Coordinates of C-alpha atoms and ligand atoms in Angstrom, one line a residue:
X1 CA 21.0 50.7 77.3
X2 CA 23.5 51.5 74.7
X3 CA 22.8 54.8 72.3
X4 CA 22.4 53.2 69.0
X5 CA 24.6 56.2 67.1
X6 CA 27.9 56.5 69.3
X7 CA 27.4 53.1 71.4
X8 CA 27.5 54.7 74.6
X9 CA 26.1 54.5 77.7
X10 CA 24.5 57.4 78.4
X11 CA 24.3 58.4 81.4
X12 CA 22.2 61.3 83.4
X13 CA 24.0 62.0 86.9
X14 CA 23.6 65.9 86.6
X15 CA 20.2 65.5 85.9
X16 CA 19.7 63.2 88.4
X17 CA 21.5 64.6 91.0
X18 CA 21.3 68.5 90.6
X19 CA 17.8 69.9 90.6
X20 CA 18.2 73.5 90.3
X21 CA 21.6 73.9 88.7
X22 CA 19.9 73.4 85.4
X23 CA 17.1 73.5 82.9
X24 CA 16.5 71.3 80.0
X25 CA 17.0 72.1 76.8
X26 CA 17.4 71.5 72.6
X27 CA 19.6 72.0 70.4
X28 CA 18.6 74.3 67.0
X29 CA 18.8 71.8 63.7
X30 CA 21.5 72.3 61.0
X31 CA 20.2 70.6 58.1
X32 CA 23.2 71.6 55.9
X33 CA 25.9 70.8 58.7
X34 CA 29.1 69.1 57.7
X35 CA 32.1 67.9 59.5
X36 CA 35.4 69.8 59.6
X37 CA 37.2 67.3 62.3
X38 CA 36.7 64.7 64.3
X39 CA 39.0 63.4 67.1
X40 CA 39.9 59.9 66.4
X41 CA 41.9 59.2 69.5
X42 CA 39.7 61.1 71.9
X43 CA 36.8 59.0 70.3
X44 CA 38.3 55.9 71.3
X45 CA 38.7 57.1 75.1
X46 CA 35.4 57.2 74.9
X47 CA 34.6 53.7 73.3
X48 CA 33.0 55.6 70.4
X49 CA 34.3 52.9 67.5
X50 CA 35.8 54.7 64.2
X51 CA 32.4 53.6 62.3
X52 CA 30.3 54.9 64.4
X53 CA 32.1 58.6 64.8
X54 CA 32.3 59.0 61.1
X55 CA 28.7 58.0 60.6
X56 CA 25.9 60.7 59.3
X57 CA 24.1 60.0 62.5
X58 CA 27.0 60.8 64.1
X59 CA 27.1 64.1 62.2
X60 CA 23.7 64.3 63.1
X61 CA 24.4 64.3 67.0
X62 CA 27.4 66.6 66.8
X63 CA 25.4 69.3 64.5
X64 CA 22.6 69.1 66.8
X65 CA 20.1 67.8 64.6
X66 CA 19.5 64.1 66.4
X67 CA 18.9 63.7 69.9
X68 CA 20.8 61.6 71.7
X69 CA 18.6 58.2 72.9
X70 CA 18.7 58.0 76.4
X71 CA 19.9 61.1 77.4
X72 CA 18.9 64.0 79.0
X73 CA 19.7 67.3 77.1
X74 CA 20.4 70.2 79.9
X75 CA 22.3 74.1 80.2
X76 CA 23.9 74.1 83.2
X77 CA 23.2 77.0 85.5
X78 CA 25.8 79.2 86.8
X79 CA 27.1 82.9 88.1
X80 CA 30.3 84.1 88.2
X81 CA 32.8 86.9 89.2
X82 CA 33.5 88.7 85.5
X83 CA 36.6 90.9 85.8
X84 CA 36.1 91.2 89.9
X85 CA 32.2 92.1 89.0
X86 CA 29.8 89.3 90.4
X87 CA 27.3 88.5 87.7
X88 CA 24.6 85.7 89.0
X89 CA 23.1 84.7 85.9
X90 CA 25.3 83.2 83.9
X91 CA 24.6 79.6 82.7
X92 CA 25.4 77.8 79.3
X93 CA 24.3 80.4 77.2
X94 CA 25.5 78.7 74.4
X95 CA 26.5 75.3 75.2
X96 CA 24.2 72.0 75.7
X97 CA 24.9 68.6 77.4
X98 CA 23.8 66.2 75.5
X99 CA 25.2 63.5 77.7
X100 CA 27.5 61.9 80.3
X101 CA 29.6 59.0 79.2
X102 CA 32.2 56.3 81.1
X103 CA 35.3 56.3 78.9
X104 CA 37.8 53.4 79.0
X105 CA 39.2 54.2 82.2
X106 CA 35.9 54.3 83.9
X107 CA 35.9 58.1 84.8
X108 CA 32.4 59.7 83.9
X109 CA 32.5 62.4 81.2
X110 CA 30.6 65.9 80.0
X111 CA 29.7 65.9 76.1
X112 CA 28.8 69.1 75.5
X113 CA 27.4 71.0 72.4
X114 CA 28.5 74.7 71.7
X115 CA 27.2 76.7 69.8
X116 CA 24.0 74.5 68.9
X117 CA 21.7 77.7 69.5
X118 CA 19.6 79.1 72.6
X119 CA 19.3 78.0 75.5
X120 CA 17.3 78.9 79.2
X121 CA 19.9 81.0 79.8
X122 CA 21.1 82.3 76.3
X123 CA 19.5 86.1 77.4
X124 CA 19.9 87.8 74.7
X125 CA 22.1 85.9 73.0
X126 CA 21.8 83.7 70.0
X127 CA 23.6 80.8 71.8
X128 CA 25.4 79.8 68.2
X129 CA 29.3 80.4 67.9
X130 CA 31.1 81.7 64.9
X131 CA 33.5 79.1 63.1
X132 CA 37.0 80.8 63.8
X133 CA 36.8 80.6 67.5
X134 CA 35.5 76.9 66.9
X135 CA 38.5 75.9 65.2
X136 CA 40.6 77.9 67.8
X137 CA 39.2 76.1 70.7
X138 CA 39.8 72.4 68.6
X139 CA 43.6 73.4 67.5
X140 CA 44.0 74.8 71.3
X141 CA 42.7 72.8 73.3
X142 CA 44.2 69.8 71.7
X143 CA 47.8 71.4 71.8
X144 CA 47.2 72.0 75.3
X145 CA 46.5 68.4 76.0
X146 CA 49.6 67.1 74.4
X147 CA 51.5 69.6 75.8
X148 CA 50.5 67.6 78.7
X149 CA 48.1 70.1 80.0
X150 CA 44.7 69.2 81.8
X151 CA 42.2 70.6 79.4
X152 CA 38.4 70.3 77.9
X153 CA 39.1 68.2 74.5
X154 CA 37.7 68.5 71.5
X155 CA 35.8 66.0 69.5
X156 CA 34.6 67.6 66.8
X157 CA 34.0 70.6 64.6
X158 CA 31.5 71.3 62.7
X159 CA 30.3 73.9 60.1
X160 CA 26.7 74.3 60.2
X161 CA 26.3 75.9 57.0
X162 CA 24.8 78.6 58.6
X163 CA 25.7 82.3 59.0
X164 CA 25.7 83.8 62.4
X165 CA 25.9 88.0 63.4
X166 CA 29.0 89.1 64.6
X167 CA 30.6 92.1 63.3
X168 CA 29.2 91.2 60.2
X169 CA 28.2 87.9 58.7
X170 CA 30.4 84.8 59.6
X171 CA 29.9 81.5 58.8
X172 CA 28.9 79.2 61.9
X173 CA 30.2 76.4 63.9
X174 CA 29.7 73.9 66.4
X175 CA 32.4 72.0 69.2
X176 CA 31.9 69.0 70.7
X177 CA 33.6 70.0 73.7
X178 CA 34.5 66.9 76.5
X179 CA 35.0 67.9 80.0
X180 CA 35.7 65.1 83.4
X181 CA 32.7 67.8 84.1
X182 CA 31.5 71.1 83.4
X183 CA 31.5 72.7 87.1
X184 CA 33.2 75.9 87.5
X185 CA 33.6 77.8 90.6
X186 CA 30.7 79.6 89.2
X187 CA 28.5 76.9 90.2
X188 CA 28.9 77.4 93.5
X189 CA 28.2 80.8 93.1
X190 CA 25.2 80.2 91.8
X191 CA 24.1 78.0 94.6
X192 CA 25.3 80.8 97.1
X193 CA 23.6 83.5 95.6
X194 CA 20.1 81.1 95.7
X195 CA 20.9 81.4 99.7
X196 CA 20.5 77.4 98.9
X197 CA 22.8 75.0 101.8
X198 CA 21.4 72.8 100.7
X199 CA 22.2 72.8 96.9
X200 CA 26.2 73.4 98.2
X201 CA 25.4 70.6 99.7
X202 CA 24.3 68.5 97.0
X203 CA 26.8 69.9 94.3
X204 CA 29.9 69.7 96.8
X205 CA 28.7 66.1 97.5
X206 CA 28.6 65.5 93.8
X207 CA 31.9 67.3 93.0
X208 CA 33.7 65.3 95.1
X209 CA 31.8 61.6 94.2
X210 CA 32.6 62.8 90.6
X211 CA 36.3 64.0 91.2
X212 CA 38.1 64.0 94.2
X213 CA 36.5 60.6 95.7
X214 CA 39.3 60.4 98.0
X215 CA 38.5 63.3 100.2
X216 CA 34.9 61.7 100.9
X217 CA 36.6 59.7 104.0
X218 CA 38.5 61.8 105.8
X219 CA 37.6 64.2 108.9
X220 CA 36.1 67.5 107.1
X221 CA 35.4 65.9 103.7
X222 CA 34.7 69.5 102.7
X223 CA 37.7 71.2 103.6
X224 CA 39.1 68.3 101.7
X225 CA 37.6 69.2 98.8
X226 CA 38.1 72.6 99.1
X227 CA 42.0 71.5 99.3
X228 CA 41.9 69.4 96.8
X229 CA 40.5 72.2 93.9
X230 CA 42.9 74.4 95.1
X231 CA 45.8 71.9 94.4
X232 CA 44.4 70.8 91.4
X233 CA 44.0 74.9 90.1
X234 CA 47.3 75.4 91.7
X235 CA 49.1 73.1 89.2
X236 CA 47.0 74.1 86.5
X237 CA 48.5 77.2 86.6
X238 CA 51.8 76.3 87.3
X239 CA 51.7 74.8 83.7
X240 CA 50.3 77.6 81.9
X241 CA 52.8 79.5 83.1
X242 CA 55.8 77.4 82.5
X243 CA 54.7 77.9 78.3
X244 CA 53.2 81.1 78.2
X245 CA 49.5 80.1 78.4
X246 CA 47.6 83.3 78.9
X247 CA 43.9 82.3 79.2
X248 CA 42.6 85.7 79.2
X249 CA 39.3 85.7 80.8
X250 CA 40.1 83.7 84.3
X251 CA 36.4 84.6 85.4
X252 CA 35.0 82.4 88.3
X253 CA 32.9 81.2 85.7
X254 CA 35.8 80.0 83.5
X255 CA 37.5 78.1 86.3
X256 CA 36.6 74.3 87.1
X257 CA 36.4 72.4 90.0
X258 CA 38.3 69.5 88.4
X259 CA 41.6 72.1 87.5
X260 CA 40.7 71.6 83.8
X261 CA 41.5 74.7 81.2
X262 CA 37.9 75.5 80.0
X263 CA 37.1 78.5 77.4
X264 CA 39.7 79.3 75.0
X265 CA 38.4 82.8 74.8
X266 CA 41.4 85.7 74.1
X267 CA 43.5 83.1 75.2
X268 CA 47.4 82.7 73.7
X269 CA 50.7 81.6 73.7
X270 CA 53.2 84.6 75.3
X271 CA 56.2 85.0 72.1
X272 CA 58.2 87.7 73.9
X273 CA 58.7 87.6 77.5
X274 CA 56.5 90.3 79.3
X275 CA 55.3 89.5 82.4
X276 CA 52.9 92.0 81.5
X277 CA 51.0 90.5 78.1
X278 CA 47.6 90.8 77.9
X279 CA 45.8 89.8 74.6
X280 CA 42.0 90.4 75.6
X281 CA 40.7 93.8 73.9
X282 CA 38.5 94.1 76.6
X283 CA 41.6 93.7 79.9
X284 CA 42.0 97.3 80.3
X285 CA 43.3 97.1 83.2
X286 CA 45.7 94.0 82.6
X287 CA 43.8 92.2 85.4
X288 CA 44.2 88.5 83.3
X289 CA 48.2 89.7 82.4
X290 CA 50.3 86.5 82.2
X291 CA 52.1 87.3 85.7
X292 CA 48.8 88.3 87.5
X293 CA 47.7 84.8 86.7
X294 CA 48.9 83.3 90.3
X295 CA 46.7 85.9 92.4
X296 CA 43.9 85.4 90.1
X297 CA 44.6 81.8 91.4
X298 CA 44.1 82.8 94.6
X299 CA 41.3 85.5 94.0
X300 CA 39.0 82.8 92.1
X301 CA 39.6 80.5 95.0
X302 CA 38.9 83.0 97.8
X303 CA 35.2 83.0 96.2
X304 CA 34.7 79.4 96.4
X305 CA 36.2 79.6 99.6
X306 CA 32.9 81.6 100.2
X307 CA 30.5 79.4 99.1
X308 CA 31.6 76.2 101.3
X309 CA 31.8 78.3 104.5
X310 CA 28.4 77.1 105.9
X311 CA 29.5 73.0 105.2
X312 CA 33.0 73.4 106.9
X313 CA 31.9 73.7 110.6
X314 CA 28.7 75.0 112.1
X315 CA 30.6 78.1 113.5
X316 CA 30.5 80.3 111.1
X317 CA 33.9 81.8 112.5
X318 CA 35.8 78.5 113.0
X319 CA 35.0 77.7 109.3
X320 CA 36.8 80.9 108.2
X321 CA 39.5 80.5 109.8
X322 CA 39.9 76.7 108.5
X323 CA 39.1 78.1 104.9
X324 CA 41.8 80.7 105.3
X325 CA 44.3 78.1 106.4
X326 CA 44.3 76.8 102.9
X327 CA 44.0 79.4 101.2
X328 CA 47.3 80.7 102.6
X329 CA 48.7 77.4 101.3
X330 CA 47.5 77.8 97.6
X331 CA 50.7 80.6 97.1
X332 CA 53.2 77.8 98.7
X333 CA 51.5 74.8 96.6
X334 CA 51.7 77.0 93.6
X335 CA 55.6 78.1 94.0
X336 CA 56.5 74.9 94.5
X337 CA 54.9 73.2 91.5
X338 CA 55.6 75.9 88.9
X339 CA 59.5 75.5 90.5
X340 CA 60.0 71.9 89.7
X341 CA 58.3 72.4 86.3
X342 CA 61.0 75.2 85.7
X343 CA 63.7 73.4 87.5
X344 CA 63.1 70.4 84.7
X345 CA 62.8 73.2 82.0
X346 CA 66.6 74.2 82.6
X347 CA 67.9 71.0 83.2
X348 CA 67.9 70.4 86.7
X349 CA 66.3 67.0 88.8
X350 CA 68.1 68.1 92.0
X351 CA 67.3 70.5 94.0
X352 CA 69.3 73.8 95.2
X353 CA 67.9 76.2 96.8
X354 CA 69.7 78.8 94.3
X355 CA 67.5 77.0 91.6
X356 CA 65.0 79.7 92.2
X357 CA 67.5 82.9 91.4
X358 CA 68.5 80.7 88.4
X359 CA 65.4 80.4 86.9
X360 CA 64.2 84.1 87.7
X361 CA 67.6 85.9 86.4
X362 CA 67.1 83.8 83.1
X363 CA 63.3 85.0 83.1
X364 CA 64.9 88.3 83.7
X365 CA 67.5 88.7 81.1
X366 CA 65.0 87.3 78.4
X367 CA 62.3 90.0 80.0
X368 CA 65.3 92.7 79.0
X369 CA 66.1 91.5 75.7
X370 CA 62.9 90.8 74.5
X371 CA 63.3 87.2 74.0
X372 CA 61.0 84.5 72.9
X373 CA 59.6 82.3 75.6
X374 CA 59.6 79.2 74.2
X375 CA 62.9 79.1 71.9
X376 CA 64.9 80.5 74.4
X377 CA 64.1 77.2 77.1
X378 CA 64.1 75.2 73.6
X379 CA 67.9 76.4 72.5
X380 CA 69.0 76.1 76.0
X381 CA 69.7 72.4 75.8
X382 CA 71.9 72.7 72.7
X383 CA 74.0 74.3 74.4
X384 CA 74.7 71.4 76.5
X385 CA 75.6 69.4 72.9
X386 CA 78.3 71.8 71.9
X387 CA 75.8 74.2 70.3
X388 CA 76.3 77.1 72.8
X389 CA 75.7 80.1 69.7
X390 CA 71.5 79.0 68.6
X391 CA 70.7 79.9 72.7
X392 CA 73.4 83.1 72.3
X393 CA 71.9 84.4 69.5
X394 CA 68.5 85.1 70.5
X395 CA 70.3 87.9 73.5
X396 CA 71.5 91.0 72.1
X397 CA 73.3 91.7 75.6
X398 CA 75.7 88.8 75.4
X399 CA 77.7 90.1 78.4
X400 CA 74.7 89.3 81.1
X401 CA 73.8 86.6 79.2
X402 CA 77.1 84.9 79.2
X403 CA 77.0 85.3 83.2
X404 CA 73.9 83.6 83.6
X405 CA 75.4 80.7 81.5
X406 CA 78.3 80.3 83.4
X407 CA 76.3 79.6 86.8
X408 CA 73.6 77.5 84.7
X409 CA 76.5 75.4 83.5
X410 CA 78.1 75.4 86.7
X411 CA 74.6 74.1 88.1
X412 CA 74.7 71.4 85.7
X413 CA 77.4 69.8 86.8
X414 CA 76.3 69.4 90.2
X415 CA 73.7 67.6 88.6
X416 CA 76.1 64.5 87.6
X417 CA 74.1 63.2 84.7
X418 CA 75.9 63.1 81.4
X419 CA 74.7 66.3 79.8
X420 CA 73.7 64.8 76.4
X421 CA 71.1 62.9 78.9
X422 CA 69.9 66.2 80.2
X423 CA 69.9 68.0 76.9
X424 CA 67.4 64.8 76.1
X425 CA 65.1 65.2 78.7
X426 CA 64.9 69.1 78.7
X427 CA 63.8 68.5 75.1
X428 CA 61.2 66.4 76.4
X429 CA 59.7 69.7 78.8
X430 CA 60.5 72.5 76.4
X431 CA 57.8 72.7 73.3
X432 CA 59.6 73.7 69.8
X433 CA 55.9 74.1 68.2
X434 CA 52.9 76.2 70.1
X435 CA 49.9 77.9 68.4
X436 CA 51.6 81.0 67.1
X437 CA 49.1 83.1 67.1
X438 CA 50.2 84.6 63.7
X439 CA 50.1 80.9 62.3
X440 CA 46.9 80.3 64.1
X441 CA 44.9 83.1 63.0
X442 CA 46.6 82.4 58.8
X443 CA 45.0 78.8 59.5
X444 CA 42.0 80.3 60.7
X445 CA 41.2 83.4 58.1
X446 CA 41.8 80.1 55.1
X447 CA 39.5 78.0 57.1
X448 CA 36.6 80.5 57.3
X449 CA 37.0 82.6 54.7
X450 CA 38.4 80.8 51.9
X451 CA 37.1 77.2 52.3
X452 CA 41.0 76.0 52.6
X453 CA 41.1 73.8 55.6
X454 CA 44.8 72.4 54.6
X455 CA 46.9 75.5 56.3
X456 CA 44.9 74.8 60.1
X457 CA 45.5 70.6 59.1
X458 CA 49.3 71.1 58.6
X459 CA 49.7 73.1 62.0
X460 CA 47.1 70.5 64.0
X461 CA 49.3 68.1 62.4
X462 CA 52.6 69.4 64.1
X463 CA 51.1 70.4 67.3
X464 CA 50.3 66.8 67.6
X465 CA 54.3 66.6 68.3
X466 CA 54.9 69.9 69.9
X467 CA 59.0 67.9 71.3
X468 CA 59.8 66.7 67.6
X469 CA 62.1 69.2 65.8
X470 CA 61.0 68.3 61.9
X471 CA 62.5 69.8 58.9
X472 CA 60.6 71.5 56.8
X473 CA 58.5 72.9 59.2
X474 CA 61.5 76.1 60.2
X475 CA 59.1 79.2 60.0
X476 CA 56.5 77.4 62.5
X477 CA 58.8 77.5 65.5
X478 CA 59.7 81.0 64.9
X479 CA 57.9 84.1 66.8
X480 CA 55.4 86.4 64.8
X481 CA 57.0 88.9 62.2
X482 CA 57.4 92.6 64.3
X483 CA 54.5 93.9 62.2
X484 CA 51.8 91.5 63.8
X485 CA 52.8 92.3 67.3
X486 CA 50.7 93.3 69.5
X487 CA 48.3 90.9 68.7
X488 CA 45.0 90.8 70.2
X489 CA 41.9 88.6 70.1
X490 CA 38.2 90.0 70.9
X491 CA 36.5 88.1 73.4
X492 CA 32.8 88.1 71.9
X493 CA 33.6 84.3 70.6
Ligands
AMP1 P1 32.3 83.3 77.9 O1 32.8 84.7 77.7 O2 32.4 82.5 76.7 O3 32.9 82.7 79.1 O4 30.7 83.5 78.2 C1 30.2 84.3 79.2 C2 28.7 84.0 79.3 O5 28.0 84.5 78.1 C3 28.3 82.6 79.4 O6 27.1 82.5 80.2 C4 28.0 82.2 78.0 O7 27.1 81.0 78.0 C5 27.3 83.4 77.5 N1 27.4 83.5 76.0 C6 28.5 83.7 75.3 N2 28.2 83.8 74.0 C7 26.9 83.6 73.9 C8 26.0 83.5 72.8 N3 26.4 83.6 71.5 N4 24.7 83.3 73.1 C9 24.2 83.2 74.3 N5 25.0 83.2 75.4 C10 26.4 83.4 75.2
MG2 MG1 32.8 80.9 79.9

């Protein structure tokens, strides 16, 4: 039966099928709620007509005041490694799924409250979210997705009128926040930690109905599966990396099963190229740096390698040593996507097996000099259009620099493609707009504080085309002034 307010068909699989990984709940009301954005596009993936999204009932939904017909409200249950520390009760201390719909390709998908108040598992909590790291997760996540990352979406932001505690008094918010599913590796966790086979069972059986299908018929289903997450993960990373995603808190708990990005805590773009950045407060000890983000990869995975051990084979023994097998793939998997996503950043479609000194002396020299990430693979095509001084400008030491252009060029031309054609499609690979965070957080301070939602529009707006050079916009692709570095973000969102 079709919900009257969005039109969709609501349906209940969690529920249905995963007793024990959750506990119903409500959302709080927001009598004074209004909307900040709503995601046109994303709406119409969903079939949710233009009508029916800007509707008050509509507003009602996404503010938590209406309950969807039809559908059952839940928090999922979940633990999860924090920082290397296993914590077993976790769960959606502030988030609600408020239903499961079929968007127009026919894939089942998580809508999910946050922020829409307390929970089973909000502990002490108040399970409401402030309104900055709302907006963040919106302008993020969507940039993300265009960028051509997989990534929870955003649907819509809301300001509940209400004041939440933080440091202080801020003013409150709520995300719509769409997921092909909410299961993290946490979830499996959870179930391991209940000494429950047979809720593995049932949530690995689900994971893979629900996303990786495929593996259901072949010989070890569940090995599979397990090799299908870690090639899904393994390319998720492989794209942060290649633009300078640093997600910040890669908890067990933060990582899905379907290789989505989920939340956009102290997560941000790199400017200057440290391997080293961290921009949580709270990473002490740099575990979530940008280059420690592949053997996190393989960490996080190595716990969900635990949790599967009694489906794989019934000798305890002989399933370690199958689990192991892939996990001594996922380093492999990994090189070998993030190389042909660098490989396309610099130009090449061919493949040398030099490329990989190439790509790390360039990494190198810009690690030396300081240089921004995402200009310098930007500039690199002009120089293929006689513009060889933008990409020479941004290296102080023009001497190495100048080297490392001479064998990049000489590469090139291996490549036999007219070089205007590869300047074309590098342009298509190399972003000249990410989130600055100094633009992010000016969009963000008007937005909260000062009622002005125009500065976060105009940089949604041009993250929209994150490929498009367009004039007018010159101080958005540039890195932050040297008096907001280092930036860091808090993770108490
Ligand atoms: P996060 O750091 O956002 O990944 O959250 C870690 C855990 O804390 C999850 O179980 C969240 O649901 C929970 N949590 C975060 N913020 C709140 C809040 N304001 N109220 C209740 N639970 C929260
Ligand atoms: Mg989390």
């Amino acid at each position: 039966m079709l919900n009257n307010v969005l039109g969709i068909d609501f349906q209940n699989t969690f529920a249905r099928d995963l007793e024990g990984l959750y506990k119903k709940g409500n959302s709080c009301k927001c009598p004074s709620a209004e909307v900040l954005l709503l995601n046109k596009s994303l709406s119409l993936e969903l079939g949710i007509d233009l009508n029916r999204l800007q509707s008050k009932n509509a507003l009602d939904i996404f503010s938590g005041n209406i309950k969807p017909e039809n559908s059952i409200t839940l928090a999922q249950a979940y633990s999860g490694h924090q920082f290397g520390q296993f914590n077993p009760n976790l769960g959606d201390g502030r988030a609600l799924l408020i239903g499961e719909a079929i968007n127009q390709k026919g894939k089942l998908i998580d809508i999910q409250l946050k922020g829409a108040g307390q929970t089973p598992y909000s502990r002490r909590g108040d399970g409401k979210s402030a309104l900055g790291p709302v907006l963040r997760e919106y302008l993020i996540s969507e940039s993300m997705h265009v960028l051509g990352i997989p990534t929870t979406r955003a649907l819509a932001a809301i300001k509940t009128g209400d004041q939440v505690e933080r440091d202080g008094l801020l003013p409150g918010g709520i995300m719509t926040r769409i997921a092909s599913s909410h299961i993290r590796i946490g979830t499996f966790e959870y179930a391991r930690f209940h000494k429950d086979n047979q809720l593995i069972k049932k949530l690995t059986d689900y994971s893979i109905a629900r996303h990786f299908p495929d593996t259901a018929n072949v010989e070890n289903p569940y090995l599979a599966f397990f090799a299908a997450v870690c090639n899904q993960q393994a390319l998720l990373i492989a794209n942060w990396m290649s633009v300078g995603f640093i997600h910040g808190v890669m908890n067990t708990d933060n990582m899905t099963i379907s290789g989505e990005t989920i939340d956009f805590g102290p997560c941000a773009f790199m400017d200057s190229y440290d391997p080293s950045t961290v921009f949580s407060s709270i990473d002490v000890n740099k575990r979530y740096a940008y280059a420690n983000q592949p053997a996190i990869l393989t960490w996080n995975l190595t716990r969900l390698a635990e949790t599967l051990i009694p489906l794989i084979h019934e000798d305890r023994n002989e399933s370690i040593k199958l689990l192991t097998e892939v996990l001594q793939l996922i380093k492999p998997v990994y090189t070998n996507y993030w190389l042909s996503i660098m490989r396309s950043k610099i130009g090449l479609s061919k493949e040398d097996q030099n490329d990989i000194e190439i790509i790390s002396n360039f990494l190198e020299i810009m690690e030396e000099e300081k240089a921004d990430f995402t200009l310098c693979f930007r500039s690199l095509s002009k120089a293929l259009i006689g513009d060889g001084q933008t990409i020479r400008a941004l290296f102080n030491n023009s001497r190495r620099f100048d080297g490392w252009m001479m064998i990049w060029q000489e590469r090139i031309s291996q490549e036999g493609i007219a070089e205007e054609k590869i300047a074309a499609s590098m342009n298509k690979v190399n972003p000249i707009y990410i989130p600055r965070n100094h633009k992010v957080e000016e969009a963000l301070h008007e937005a909260v504080f000062k009622n002005n939602m125009l500065p976060f529009n105009k940089l949604h707006s041009l993250l929209q085309y994150p490929f498009e050079e367009i004039d007018g916009f010159e101080s958005f692709k540039e890195p932050a002034p040297k008096s907001d570095v280092p930036y860091k973000t808090f993770c108490g969102t």
